[in-house]
Amino acid sequence: MNKMFLANDFWEKPRPEDPYLAKAHDFMRAWKTGQEEFVLHTSGSTGVPKPISISRNQLISSALATGKALILDKGTRALVCLNINYIAGLMMLVRGMELDWQLTVIEPSSNPLLDIGASVAFDFTALVPMQLANILENPSTRNRANSLGKILLGGAPVNTHLQNEILNIEQPVFQSYGMTETVSHIALRKLNAPVPEDNYTFLPGIQFGTDPRSCLFVSGAVTNGETVQTNDLVEISGNTFKWIGRADNVINSGGVKIVLDQVDQIVAQTFFHLGIANSFFSWYLPDEKLGQKLVLVVEGAHLLIDQELILDEIRKRSSAYETPKHIYFAAQFTKTPTGKVDKRSSFQQFSQI
């Protein structure tokens, strides 16, 4: 069982021997004694992880914005089950200390409720989608999702199957948009009742716009007033935006620009319709005629459904250009330290059917 502790006065106690708990202790002590600058590392999902310096004021601004947006007041019972070596987990500690929450901290696991007593309930929990999926798939924890309180998901996309499962959760579930450079999330969208939202709503105090590529840029107290330029293609409407995909996930196939993230959404709908549970992502290969050829990479050895049937179903939901030309398999996808799929590395493992 993972180690657990109540964090409110944890920093005042002797430093524990366990490395993970010691890391939390060191950060909390540094925070409580007034440290002004902290070095964090990016997730590495779009490149090599890199260290960046974040100020205390940026962290406080982010914590206050989350508390206001989600109405999480003093005394909020929060479960910290994300890795505190990265911004999402670390910000849970900052929120707890700055907003005077009651924190319960456990070491990260794929199903945190297996390490929590059945009678324990929370007001707020931050998770990655994989953790929530595992909670809902496990018979011993499935009916306990509401004990997590308001749920904040981040770090990876929410697939179609999980989205449908989330509709049955009574507590509000939000998907976050943000990165280490913006000190966690700067926008949220509701995934369940009363109406699931397609657009993200910016948190208070965030200035935003798009560059000539239609890629989002943001600034505010959380960025120390500096403009953070992203590679995310968006459509802005008022103080909301719809995420289209990443500019570096756009290929040119036969003169037609294809956004791989949009293809992934179409494939997700198709897989859900066909009852296929395998993980996947769209990718490309060099092609003499097309320049770049769209392909689909699936995790696992094979599929029980014929490849042509799958491609026909995808074609019904898209265009011929957005339909992969081939399906490839990778035995197991390579993951980044934060659990995201390393597409380039995973694709190198494929074997064509």
mmCIF file of C-alpha atoms in Angstrom:
data_model
loop_
_atom_site.group_PDB
_atom_site.id
_atom_site.type_symbol
_atom_site.label_atom_id
_atom_site.label_comp_id
_atom_site.label_asym_id
_atom_site.label_seq_id
_atom_site.Cartn_x
_atom_site.Cartn_y
_atom_site.Cartn_z
ATOM 1 C CA MET A 1 0.000 0.000 0.000
ATOM 2 C CA ASN A 2 1.228 3.485 -0.791
ATOM 3 C CA LYS A 3 2.265 5.715 2.072
ATOM 4 C CA MET A 4 -0.220 8.406 3.063
ATOM 5 C CA PHE A 5 0.012 11.492 5.213
ATOM 6 C CA LEU A 6 -2.013 14.537 6.171
ATOM 7 C CA ALA A 7 0.009 17.438 4.832
ATOM 8 C CA ASN A 8 -1.146 20.455 6.819
ATOM 9 C CA ASP A 9 1.558 20.239 9.510
ATOM 10 C CA PHE A 10 3.748 17.706 7.730
ATOM 11 C CA TRP A 11 6.487 20.225 6.992
ATOM 12 C CA GLU A 12 7.065 20.863 10.710
ATOM 13 C CA LYS A 13 7.862 17.213 11.408
ATOM 14 C CA PRO A 14 11.254 15.487 10.959
ATOM 15 C CA ARG A 15 12.212 14.766 7.362
ATOM 16 C CA PRO A 16 11.032 11.220 6.451
ATOM 17 C CA GLU A 17 13.349 8.595 5.010
ATOM 18 C CA ASP A 18 11.024 7.681 2.145
ATOM 19 C CA PRO A 19 12.307 9.594 -0.949
ATOM 20 C CA TYR A 20 8.869 10.635 -2.219
ATOM 21 C CA LEU A 21 7.649 11.835 1.154
ATOM 22 C CA ALA A 22 10.977 13.588 1.707
ATOM 23 C CA LYS A 23 10.486 15.482 -1.572
ATOM 24 C CA ALA A 24 7.070 16.703 -0.428
ATOM 25 C CA HIS A 25 8.476 17.625 2.977
ATOM 26 C CA ASP A 26 11.339 19.620 1.450
ATOM 27 C CA PHE A 27 9.030 21.592 -0.836
ATOM 28 C CA MET A 28 6.550 22.394 1.911
ATOM 29 C CA ARG A 29 9.312 23.521 4.256
ATOM 30 C CA ALA A 30 10.824 25.707 1.518
ATOM 31 C CA TRP A 31 7.390 27.214 0.865
ATOM 32 C CA LYS A 32 6.561 27.837 4.496
ATOM 33 C CA THR A 33 9.933 29.490 5.091
ATOM 34 C CA GLY A 34 9.389 31.945 2.221
ATOM 35 C CA GLN A 35 11.455 30.623 -0.697
ATOM 36 C CA GLU A 36 10.829 32.918 -3.701
ATOM 37 C CA GLU A 37 11.997 30.884 -6.715
ATOM 38 C CA PHE A 38 11.467 27.222 -7.616
ATOM 39 C CA VAL A 39 12.967 25.183 -10.474
ATOM 40 C CA LEU A 40 10.455 22.897 -12.164
ATOM 41 C CA HIS A 41 10.706 20.615 -15.192
ATOM 42 C CA THR A 42 8.406 20.516 -18.205
ATOM 43 C CA SER A 43 6.580 17.260 -18.895
ATOM 44 C CA GLY A 44 8.592 16.353 -22.009
ATOM 45 C CA SER A 45 5.456 15.518 -24.006
ATOM 46 C CA THR A 46 6.587 17.592 -27.004
ATOM 47 C CA GLY A 47 10.338 17.444 -26.543
ATOM 48 C CA VAL A 48 13.119 16.912 -24.034
ATOM 49 C CA PRO A 49 12.068 17.918 -20.477
ATOM 50 C CA LYS A 50 13.669 21.213 -19.538
ATOM 51 C CA PRO A 51 14.070 23.098 -16.269
ATOM 52 C CA ILE A 52 12.300 26.433 -15.852
ATOM 53 C CA SER A 53 12.301 28.875 -12.963
ATOM 54 C CA ILE A 54 8.908 29.771 -11.474
ATOM 55 C CA SER A 55 8.372 32.542 -8.920
ATOM 56 C CA ARG A 56 6.383 32.251 -5.722
ATOM 57 C CA ASN A 57 3.966 34.924 -6.959
ATOM 58 C CA GLN A 58 3.211 32.898 -10.102
ATOM 59 C CA LEU A 59 2.397 29.825 -8.013
ATOM 60 C CA ILE A 60 0.202 31.841 -5.653
ATOM 61 C CA SER A 61 -1.648 33.474 -8.569
ATOM 62 C CA SER A 62 -2.393 30.062 -10.065
ATOM 63 C CA ALA A 63 -3.624 28.675 -6.738
ATOM 64 C CA LEU A 64 -5.945 31.622 -6.142
ATOM 65 C CA ALA A 65 -7.380 31.386 -9.671
ATOM 66 C CA THR A 66 -8.182 27.696 -9.255
ATOM 67 C CA GLY A 67 -9.807 28.262 -5.886
ATOM 68 C CA LYS A 68 -11.984 31.022 -7.327
ATOM 69 C CA ALA A 69 -12.924 29.220 -10.551
ATOM 70 C CA LEU A 70 -13.911 25.962 -8.838
ATOM 71 C CA ILE A 71 -15.238 27.560 -5.611
ATOM 72 C CA LEU A 72 -12.811 25.701 -3.353
ATOM 73 C CA ASP A 73 -12.754 27.568 -0.057
ATOM 74 C CA LYS A 74 -10.884 27.232 3.235
ATOM 75 C CA GLY A 75 -11.171 23.740 4.693
ATOM 76 C CA THR A 76 -11.531 21.999 1.320
ATOM 77 C CA ARG A 77 -10.655 18.320 1.726
ATOM 78 C CA ALA A 78 -8.319 17.571 -1.174
ATOM 79 C CA LEU A 79 -6.621 14.366 -2.292
ATOM 80 C CA VAL A 80 -3.106 14.794 -3.731
ATOM 81 C CA CYS A 81 -2.329 11.725 -5.852
ATOM 82 C CA LEU A 82 -0.396 13.254 -8.765
ATOM 83 C CA ASN A 83 3.389 13.244 -8.953
ATOM 84 C CA ILE A 84 4.718 16.258 -7.043
ATOM 85 C CA ASN A 85 7.852 16.224 -9.197
ATOM 86 C CA TYR A 86 5.722 17.911 -11.878
ATOM 87 C CA ILE A 87 3.592 21.044 -11.868
ATOM 88 C CA ALA A 88 0.173 19.359 -11.568
ATOM 89 C CA GLY A 89 1.058 17.548 -8.351
ATOM 90 C CA LEU A 90 3.151 20.363 -6.929
ATOM 91 C CA MET A 91 0.337 22.870 -7.415
ATOM 92 C CA MET A 92 -1.924 20.725 -5.232
ATOM 93 C CA LEU A 93 0.518 21.287 -2.365
ATOM 94 C CA VAL A 94 0.648 25.029 -3.086
ATOM 95 C CA ARG A 95 -3.155 25.287 -3.211
ATOM 96 C CA GLY A 96 -3.434 23.434 0.056
ATOM 97 C CA MET A 97 -0.974 25.698 1.833
ATOM 98 C CA GLU A 98 -2.195 28.979 0.336
ATOM 99 C CA LEU A 99 -5.944 28.276 0.505
ATOM 100 C CA ASP A 100 -5.816 26.500 3.872
ATOM 101 C CA TRP A 101 -7.126 23.170 2.630
ATOM 102 C CA GLN A 102 -7.062 19.821 4.416
ATOM 103 C CA LEU A 103 -4.637 17.829 2.270
ATOM 104 C CA THR A 104 -4.254 14.073 2.122
ATOM 105 C CA VAL A 105 -1.155 13.138 0.118
ATOM 106 C CA ILE A 106 -0.429 9.667 -1.246
ATOM 107 C CA GLU A 107 2.220 8.424 -3.617
ATOM 108 C CA PRO A 108 0.926 8.303 -7.211
ATOM 109 C CA SER A 109 -0.679 5.064 -8.395
ATOM 110 C CA SER A 110 -2.869 3.977 -11.290
ATOM 111 C CA ASN A 111 -5.901 3.697 -8.977
ATOM 112 C CA PRO A 112 -5.537 5.962 -5.932
ATOM 113 C CA LEU A 113 -8.809 4.810 -4.345
ATOM 114 C CA LEU A 114 -7.259 1.396 -3.695
ATOM 115 C CA ASP A 115 -5.064 3.185 -1.145
ATOM 116 C CA ILE A 116 -7.899 5.154 0.483
ATOM 117 C CA GLY A 117 -10.408 3.831 3.001
ATOM 118 C CA ALA A 118 -13.918 3.366 1.631
ATOM 119 C CA SER A 119 -15.397 5.755 4.205
ATOM 120 C CA VAL A 120 -13.072 8.646 3.331
ATOM 121 C CA ALA A 121 -14.485 11.436 1.153
ATOM 122 C CA PHE A 122 -12.985 14.530 -0.456
ATOM 123 C CA ASP A 123 -14.182 17.829 -1.896
ATOM 124 C CA PHE A 124 -11.568 18.032 -4.673
ATOM 125 C CA THR A 125 -9.181 15.688 -6.474
ATOM 126 C CA ALA A 126 -6.855 16.195 -9.455
ATOM 127 C CA LEU A 127 -6.229 13.134 -11.627
ATOM 128 C CA VAL A 128 -4.868 12.123 -14.994
ATOM 129 C CA PRO A 129 -7.475 10.443 -17.239
ATOM 130 C CA MET A 130 -5.834 7.028 -16.830
ATOM 131 C CA GLN A 131 -6.395 7.155 -13.063
ATOM 132 C CA LEU A 132 -10.087 7.988 -13.418
ATOM 133 C CA ALA A 133 -10.501 5.286 -16.081
ATOM 134 C CA ASN A 134 -8.945 2.703 -13.759
ATOM 135 C CA ILE A 135 -11.190 3.807 -10.892
ATOM 136 C CA LEU A 136 -14.282 3.375 -13.060
ATOM 137 C CA GLU A 137 -13.160 0.023 -14.487
ATOM 138 C CA ASN A 138 -12.392 -1.560 -11.098
ATOM 139 C CA PRO A 139 -15.496 -3.119 -9.455
ATOM 140 C CA SER A 140 -14.188 -2.287 -5.979
ATOM 141 C CA THR A 141 -13.793 1.436 -6.722
ATOM 142 C CA ARG A 142 -16.271 2.132 -9.523
ATOM 143 C CA ASN A 143 -19.049 3.272 -7.183
ATOM 144 C CA ARG A 144 -16.687 5.458 -5.157
ATOM 145 C CA ALA A 145 -15.868 8.031 -7.849
ATOM 146 C CA ASN A 146 -18.260 10.529 -6.270
ATOM 147 C CA SER A 147 -16.245 10.377 -3.037
ATOM 148 C CA LEU A 148 -13.476 12.286 -4.847
ATOM 149 C CA GLY A 149 -15.542 15.488 -4.919
ATOM 150 C CA LYS A 150 -14.969 17.852 -7.828
ATOM 151 C CA ILE A 151 -12.562 16.180 -10.239
ATOM 152 C CA LEU A 152 -9.944 17.991 -12.321
ATOM 153 C CA LEU A 153 -8.444 16.000 -15.208
ATOM 154 C CA GLY A 154 -5.254 16.964 -17.003
ATOM 155 C CA GLY A 155 -2.078 15.729 -18.628
ATOM 156 C CA ALA A 156 -3.673 13.740 -21.461
ATOM 157 C CA PRO A 157 -6.778 13.687 -23.675
ATOM 158 C CA VAL A 158 -10.056 12.184 -22.446
ATOM 159 C CA ASN A 159 -11.085 9.430 -24.850
ATOM 160 C CA THR A 160 -14.637 8.786 -26.026
ATOM 161 C CA HIS A 161 -15.218 5.816 -23.713
ATOM 162 C CA LEU A 162 -14.104 7.720 -20.614
ATOM 163 C CA GLN A 163 -16.134 10.758 -21.652
ATOM 164 C CA ASN A 164 -19.266 8.611 -21.728
ATOM 165 C CA GLU A 165 -18.435 7.126 -18.324
ATOM 166 C CA ILE A 166 -17.940 10.610 -16.880
ATOM 167 C CA LEU A 167 -21.531 11.495 -17.783
ATOM 168 C CA ASN A 168 -22.649 9.113 -15.021
ATOM 169 C CA ILE A 169 -20.573 10.807 -12.302
ATOM 170 C CA GLU A 170 -22.654 13.075 -10.067
ATOM 171 C CA GLN A 171 -19.776 15.321 -8.988
ATOM 172 C CA PRO A 172 -18.550 17.978 -11.472
ATOM 173 C CA VAL A 173 -15.686 16.801 -13.689
ATOM 174 C CA PHE A 174 -13.473 19.328 -15.489
ATOM 175 C CA GLN A 175 -10.745 18.984 -18.084
ATOM 176 C CA SER A 176 -7.874 21.421 -17.742
ATOM 177 C CA TYR A 177 -5.744 23.222 -20.305
ATOM 178 C CA GLY A 178 -2.301 24.384 -19.299
ATOM 179 C CA MET A 179 1.385 23.575 -19.068
ATOM 180 C CA THR A 180 4.359 24.062 -16.792
ATOM 181 C CA GLU A 181 5.074 27.463 -18.384
ATOM 182 C CA THR A 182 1.588 28.668 -17.382
ATOM 183 C CA VAL A 183 1.942 27.153 -13.898
ATOM 184 C CA SER A 184 -0.733 24.480 -14.347
ATOM 185 C CA HIS A 185 -4.100 25.196 -15.978
ATOM 186 C CA ILE A 186 -5.281 28.534 -17.329
ATOM 187 C CA ALA A 187 -8.592 27.265 -18.757
ATOM 188 C CA LEU A 188 -11.235 24.649 -17.896
ATOM 189 C CA ARG A 189 -14.140 22.882 -19.575
ATOM 190 C CA LYS A 190 -16.953 20.905 -17.937
ATOM 191 C CA LEU A 191 -17.248 17.262 -19.024
ATOM 192 C CA ASN A 192 -20.571 16.320 -17.438
ATOM 193 C CA ALA A 193 -23.937 17.652 -16.236
ATOM 194 C CA PRO A 194 -25.761 19.815 -16.816
ATOM 195 C CA VAL A 195 -24.218 20.080 -20.303
ATOM 196 C CA PRO A 196 -20.727 18.882 -21.381
ATOM 197 C CA GLU A 197 -18.765 21.767 -22.855
ATOM 198 C CA ASP A 198 -16.793 21.731 -26.109
ATOM 199 C CA ASN A 199 -14.967 24.978 -25.320
ATOM 200 C CA TYR A 200 -12.486 25.801 -22.577
ATOM 201 C CA THR A 201 -13.185 28.912 -20.501
ATOM 202 C CA PHE A 202 -10.203 31.047 -19.522
ATOM 203 C CA LEU A 203 -9.576 31.579 -15.819
ATOM 204 C CA PRO A 204 -9.828 35.137 -14.469
ATOM 205 C CA GLY A 205 -6.815 37.332 -15.173
ATOM 206 C CA ILE A 206 -5.624 35.542 -18.313
ATOM 207 C CA GLN A 207 -4.940 37.638 -21.426
ATOM 208 C CA PHE A 208 -5.013 35.700 -24.677
ATOM 209 C CA GLY A 209 -4.959 35.815 -28.471
ATOM 210 C CA THR A 210 -3.702 33.934 -31.525
ATOM 211 C CA ASP A 211 -0.692 34.351 -33.795
ATOM 212 C CA PRO A 212 -0.842 34.253 -37.635
ATOM 213 C CA ARG A 213 -0.951 30.440 -37.502
ATOM 214 C CA SER A 214 -4.087 30.592 -35.272
ATOM 215 C CA CYS A 215 -2.012 29.268 -32.375
ATOM 216 C CA LEU A 216 -2.892 30.409 -28.862
ATOM 217 C CA PHE A 217 -0.747 32.749 -26.784
ATOM 218 C CA VAL A 218 -1.461 33.716 -23.173
ATOM 219 C CA SER A 219 -0.112 35.972 -20.450
ATOM 220 C CA GLY A 220 -1.000 37.031 -16.931
ATOM 221 C CA ALA A 221 0.233 36.886 -13.363
ATOM 222 C CA VAL A 222 0.790 33.141 -13.739
ATOM 223 C CA THR A 223 3.324 33.799 -16.501
ATOM 224 C CA ASN A 224 4.898 36.727 -14.643
ATOM 225 C CA GLY A 225 3.477 39.043 -17.305
ATOM 226 C CA GLU A 226 5.393 37.336 -20.090
ATOM 227 C CA THR A 227 3.655 36.050 -23.220
ATOM 228 C CA VAL A 228 3.699 32.274 -23.579
ATOM 229 C CA GLN A 229 3.310 31.240 -27.209
ATOM 230 C CA THR A 230 1.880 27.763 -27.744
ATOM 231 C CA ASN A 231 1.690 25.485 -30.775
ATOM 232 C CA ASP A 232 -1.984 24.796 -30.105
ATOM 233 C CA LEU A 233 -4.400 25.626 -32.913
ATOM 234 C CA VAL A 234 -7.557 27.128 -31.404
ATOM 235 C CA GLU A 235 -10.774 28.912 -32.311
ATOM 236 C CA ILE A 236 -11.495 31.726 -29.817
ATOM 237 C CA SER A 237 -15.040 32.852 -29.011
ATOM 238 C CA GLY A 238 -15.416 35.491 -26.301
ATOM 239 C CA ASN A 239 -13.514 34.249 -23.255
ATOM 240 C CA THR A 240 -13.601 30.626 -24.453
ATOM 241 C CA PHE A 241 -11.739 28.608 -27.054
ATOM 242 C CA LYS A 242 -12.056 25.313 -28.881
ATOM 243 C CA TRP A 243 -8.866 23.273 -29.104
ATOM 244 C CA ILE A 244 -8.275 22.078 -32.672
ATOM 245 C CA GLY A 245 -4.889 20.387 -32.405
ATOM 246 C CA ARG A 246 -1.180 21.090 -32.329
ATOM 247 C CA ALA A 247 0.443 22.944 -35.205
ATOM 248 C CA ASP A 248 3.318 20.446 -35.122
ATOM 249 C CA ASN A 249 0.743 17.666 -35.573
ATOM 250 C CA VAL A 250 -0.303 18.920 -39.000
ATOM 251 C CA ILE A 251 0.846 17.015 -42.073
ATOM 252 C CA ASN A 252 0.588 17.794 -45.791
ATOM 253 C CA SER A 253 -0.761 14.828 -47.711
ATOM 254 C CA GLY A 254 -1.217 15.375 -51.420
ATOM 255 C CA GLY A 255 -1.480 19.135 -50.893
ATOM 256 C CA VAL A 256 -4.154 18.775 -48.170
ATOM 257 C CA LYS A 257 -3.331 19.830 -44.601
ATOM 258 C CA ILE A 258 -4.476 17.230 -42.084
ATOM 259 C CA VAL A 259 -4.595 17.876 -38.328
ATOM 260 C CA LEU A 260 -3.616 14.591 -36.694
ATOM 261 C CA ASP A 261 -5.442 15.481 -33.471
ATOM 262 C CA GLN A 262 -8.700 15.812 -35.405
ATOM 263 C CA VAL A 263 -8.100 12.431 -37.026
ATOM 264 C CA ASP A 264 -7.583 10.981 -33.537
ATOM 265 C CA GLN A 265 -11.013 12.278 -32.507
ATOM 266 C CA ILE A 266 -12.628 10.635 -35.534
ATOM 267 C CA VAL A 267 -10.837 7.335 -34.882
ATOM 268 C CA ALA A 268 -11.880 7.490 -31.214
ATOM 269 C CA GLN A 269 -15.535 7.754 -32.235
ATOM 270 C CA THR A 270 -15.070 4.853 -34.655
ATOM 271 C CA PHE A 271 -13.337 2.622 -32.115
ATOM 272 C CA PHE A 272 -16.055 3.345 -29.563
ATOM 273 C CA HIS A 273 -18.741 2.437 -32.129
ATOM 274 C CA LEU A 274 -16.945 -0.824 -32.965
ATOM 275 C CA GLY A 275 -16.184 -1.710 -29.341
ATOM 276 C CA ILE A 276 -12.407 -1.477 -29.810
ATOM 277 C CA ALA A 277 -10.572 -0.646 -26.571
ATOM 278 C CA ASN A 278 -6.991 -0.500 -27.912
ATOM 279 C CA SER A 279 -5.006 2.713 -27.516
ATOM 280 C CA PHE A 280 -3.954 4.381 -30.778
ATOM 281 C CA PHE A 281 -2.688 7.525 -32.473
ATOM 282 C CA SER A 282 -2.551 8.801 -36.041
ATOM 283 C CA TRP A 283 0.860 9.367 -37.596
ATOM 284 C CA TYR A 284 2.529 9.612 -41.011
ATOM 285 C CA LEU A 285 5.101 8.077 -43.301
ATOM 286 C CA PRO A 286 7.073 9.651 -46.177
ATOM 287 C CA ASP A 287 5.406 8.918 -49.504
ATOM 288 C CA GLU A 288 6.679 9.620 -53.027
ATOM 289 C CA LYS A 289 3.242 10.515 -54.361
ATOM 290 C CA LEU A 290 1.553 12.182 -51.374
ATOM 291 C CA GLY A 291 4.598 13.614 -49.641
ATOM 292 C CA GLN A 292 3.292 12.436 -46.257
ATOM 293 C CA LYS A 293 0.970 9.446 -45.923
ATOM 294 C CA LEU A 294 -1.535 9.277 -43.053
ATOM 295 C CA VAL A 295 -1.392 6.029 -41.037
ATOM 296 C CA LEU A 296 -2.866 4.700 -37.811
ATOM 297 C CA VAL A 297 -0.766 3.141 -35.028
ATOM 298 C CA VAL A 298 -2.545 0.794 -32.599
ATOM 299 C CA GLU A 299 -1.206 -0.616 -29.344
ATOM 300 C CA GLY A 300 -1.284 -4.419 -29.245
ATOM 301 C CA ALA A 301 -0.501 -7.365 -31.465
ATOM 302 C CA HIS A 302 -3.637 -7.268 -33.633
ATOM 303 C CA LEU A 303 -7.342 -6.380 -33.815
ATOM 304 C CA LEU A 304 -10.208 -8.848 -34.027
ATOM 305 C CA ILE A 305 -11.981 -6.641 -36.552
ATOM 306 C CA ASP A 306 -10.875 -6.564 -40.196
ATOM 307 C CA GLN A 307 -8.679 -3.602 -41.119
ATOM 308 C CA GLU A 308 -10.806 -2.647 -44.135
ATOM 309 C CA LEU A 309 -13.968 -2.560 -42.022
ATOM 310 C CA ILE A 310 -12.266 -0.214 -39.571
ATOM 311 C CA LEU A 311 -11.032 2.073 -42.333
ATOM 312 C CA ASP A 312 -14.483 2.070 -43.973
ATOM 313 C CA GLU A 313 -16.049 3.130 -40.668
ATOM 314 C CA ILE A 314 -13.497 5.928 -40.290
ATOM 315 C CA ARG A 315 -14.206 7.068 -43.857
ATOM 316 C CA LYS A 316 -17.944 7.362 -43.032
ATOM 317 C CA ARG A 317 -17.076 9.929 -40.361
ATOM 318 C CA SER A 318 -14.454 11.902 -42.288
ATOM 319 C CA SER A 319 -13.072 12.386 -45.786
ATOM 320 C CA ALA A 320 -10.866 10.167 -47.914
ATOM 321 C CA TYR A 321 -7.922 12.427 -47.058
ATOM 322 C CA GLU A 322 -8.501 12.008 -43.306
ATOM 323 C CA THR A 323 -8.770 8.223 -43.550
ATOM 324 C CA PRO A 324 -5.509 6.406 -42.712
ATOM 325 C CA LYS A 325 -3.968 4.470 -45.552
ATOM 326 C CA HIS A 326 -2.673 1.640 -43.340
ATOM 327 C CA ILE A 327 -2.906 0.341 -39.777
ATOM 328 C CA TYR A 328 0.272 -0.535 -37.910
ATOM 329 C CA PHE A 329 0.824 -2.132 -34.515
ATOM 330 C CA ALA A 330 3.230 -1.423 -31.660
ATOM 331 C CA ALA A 331 3.418 -4.059 -28.924
ATOM 332 C CA GLN A 332 3.406 -1.399 -26.213
ATOM 333 C CA PHE A 333 3.471 2.371 -26.499
ATOM 334 C CA THR A 334 6.414 4.224 -25.004
ATOM 335 C CA LYS A 335 5.374 6.743 -22.343
ATOM 336 C CA THR A 336 6.943 9.987 -21.109
ATOM 337 C CA PRO A 337 7.680 10.364 -17.359
ATOM 338 C CA THR A 338 4.232 11.964 -16.933
ATOM 339 C CA GLY A 339 2.420 9.101 -18.642
ATOM 340 C CA LYS A 340 1.832 10.649 -22.062
ATOM 341 C CA VAL A 341 2.407 8.583 -25.210
ATOM 342 C CA ASP A 342 5.751 9.245 -26.895
ATOM 343 C CA LYS A 343 4.410 8.942 -30.430
ATOM 344 C CA ARG A 344 7.685 9.118 -32.322
ATOM 345 C CA SER A 345 9.321 6.458 -30.176
ATOM 346 C CA SER A 346 6.224 4.241 -30.194
ATOM 347 C CA PHE A 347 5.918 4.429 -33.972
ATOM 348 C CA GLN A 348 9.423 3.072 -34.405
ATOM 349 C CA GLN A 349 8.224 -0.199 -32.850
ATOM 350 C CA PHE A 350 5.398 -0.854 -35.297
ATOM 351 C CA SER A 351 4.855 -3.956 -37.384
ATOM 352 C CA GLN A 352 2.519 -3.775 -40.377
ATOM 353 C CA ILE A 353 -0.422 -6.150 -40.583
#
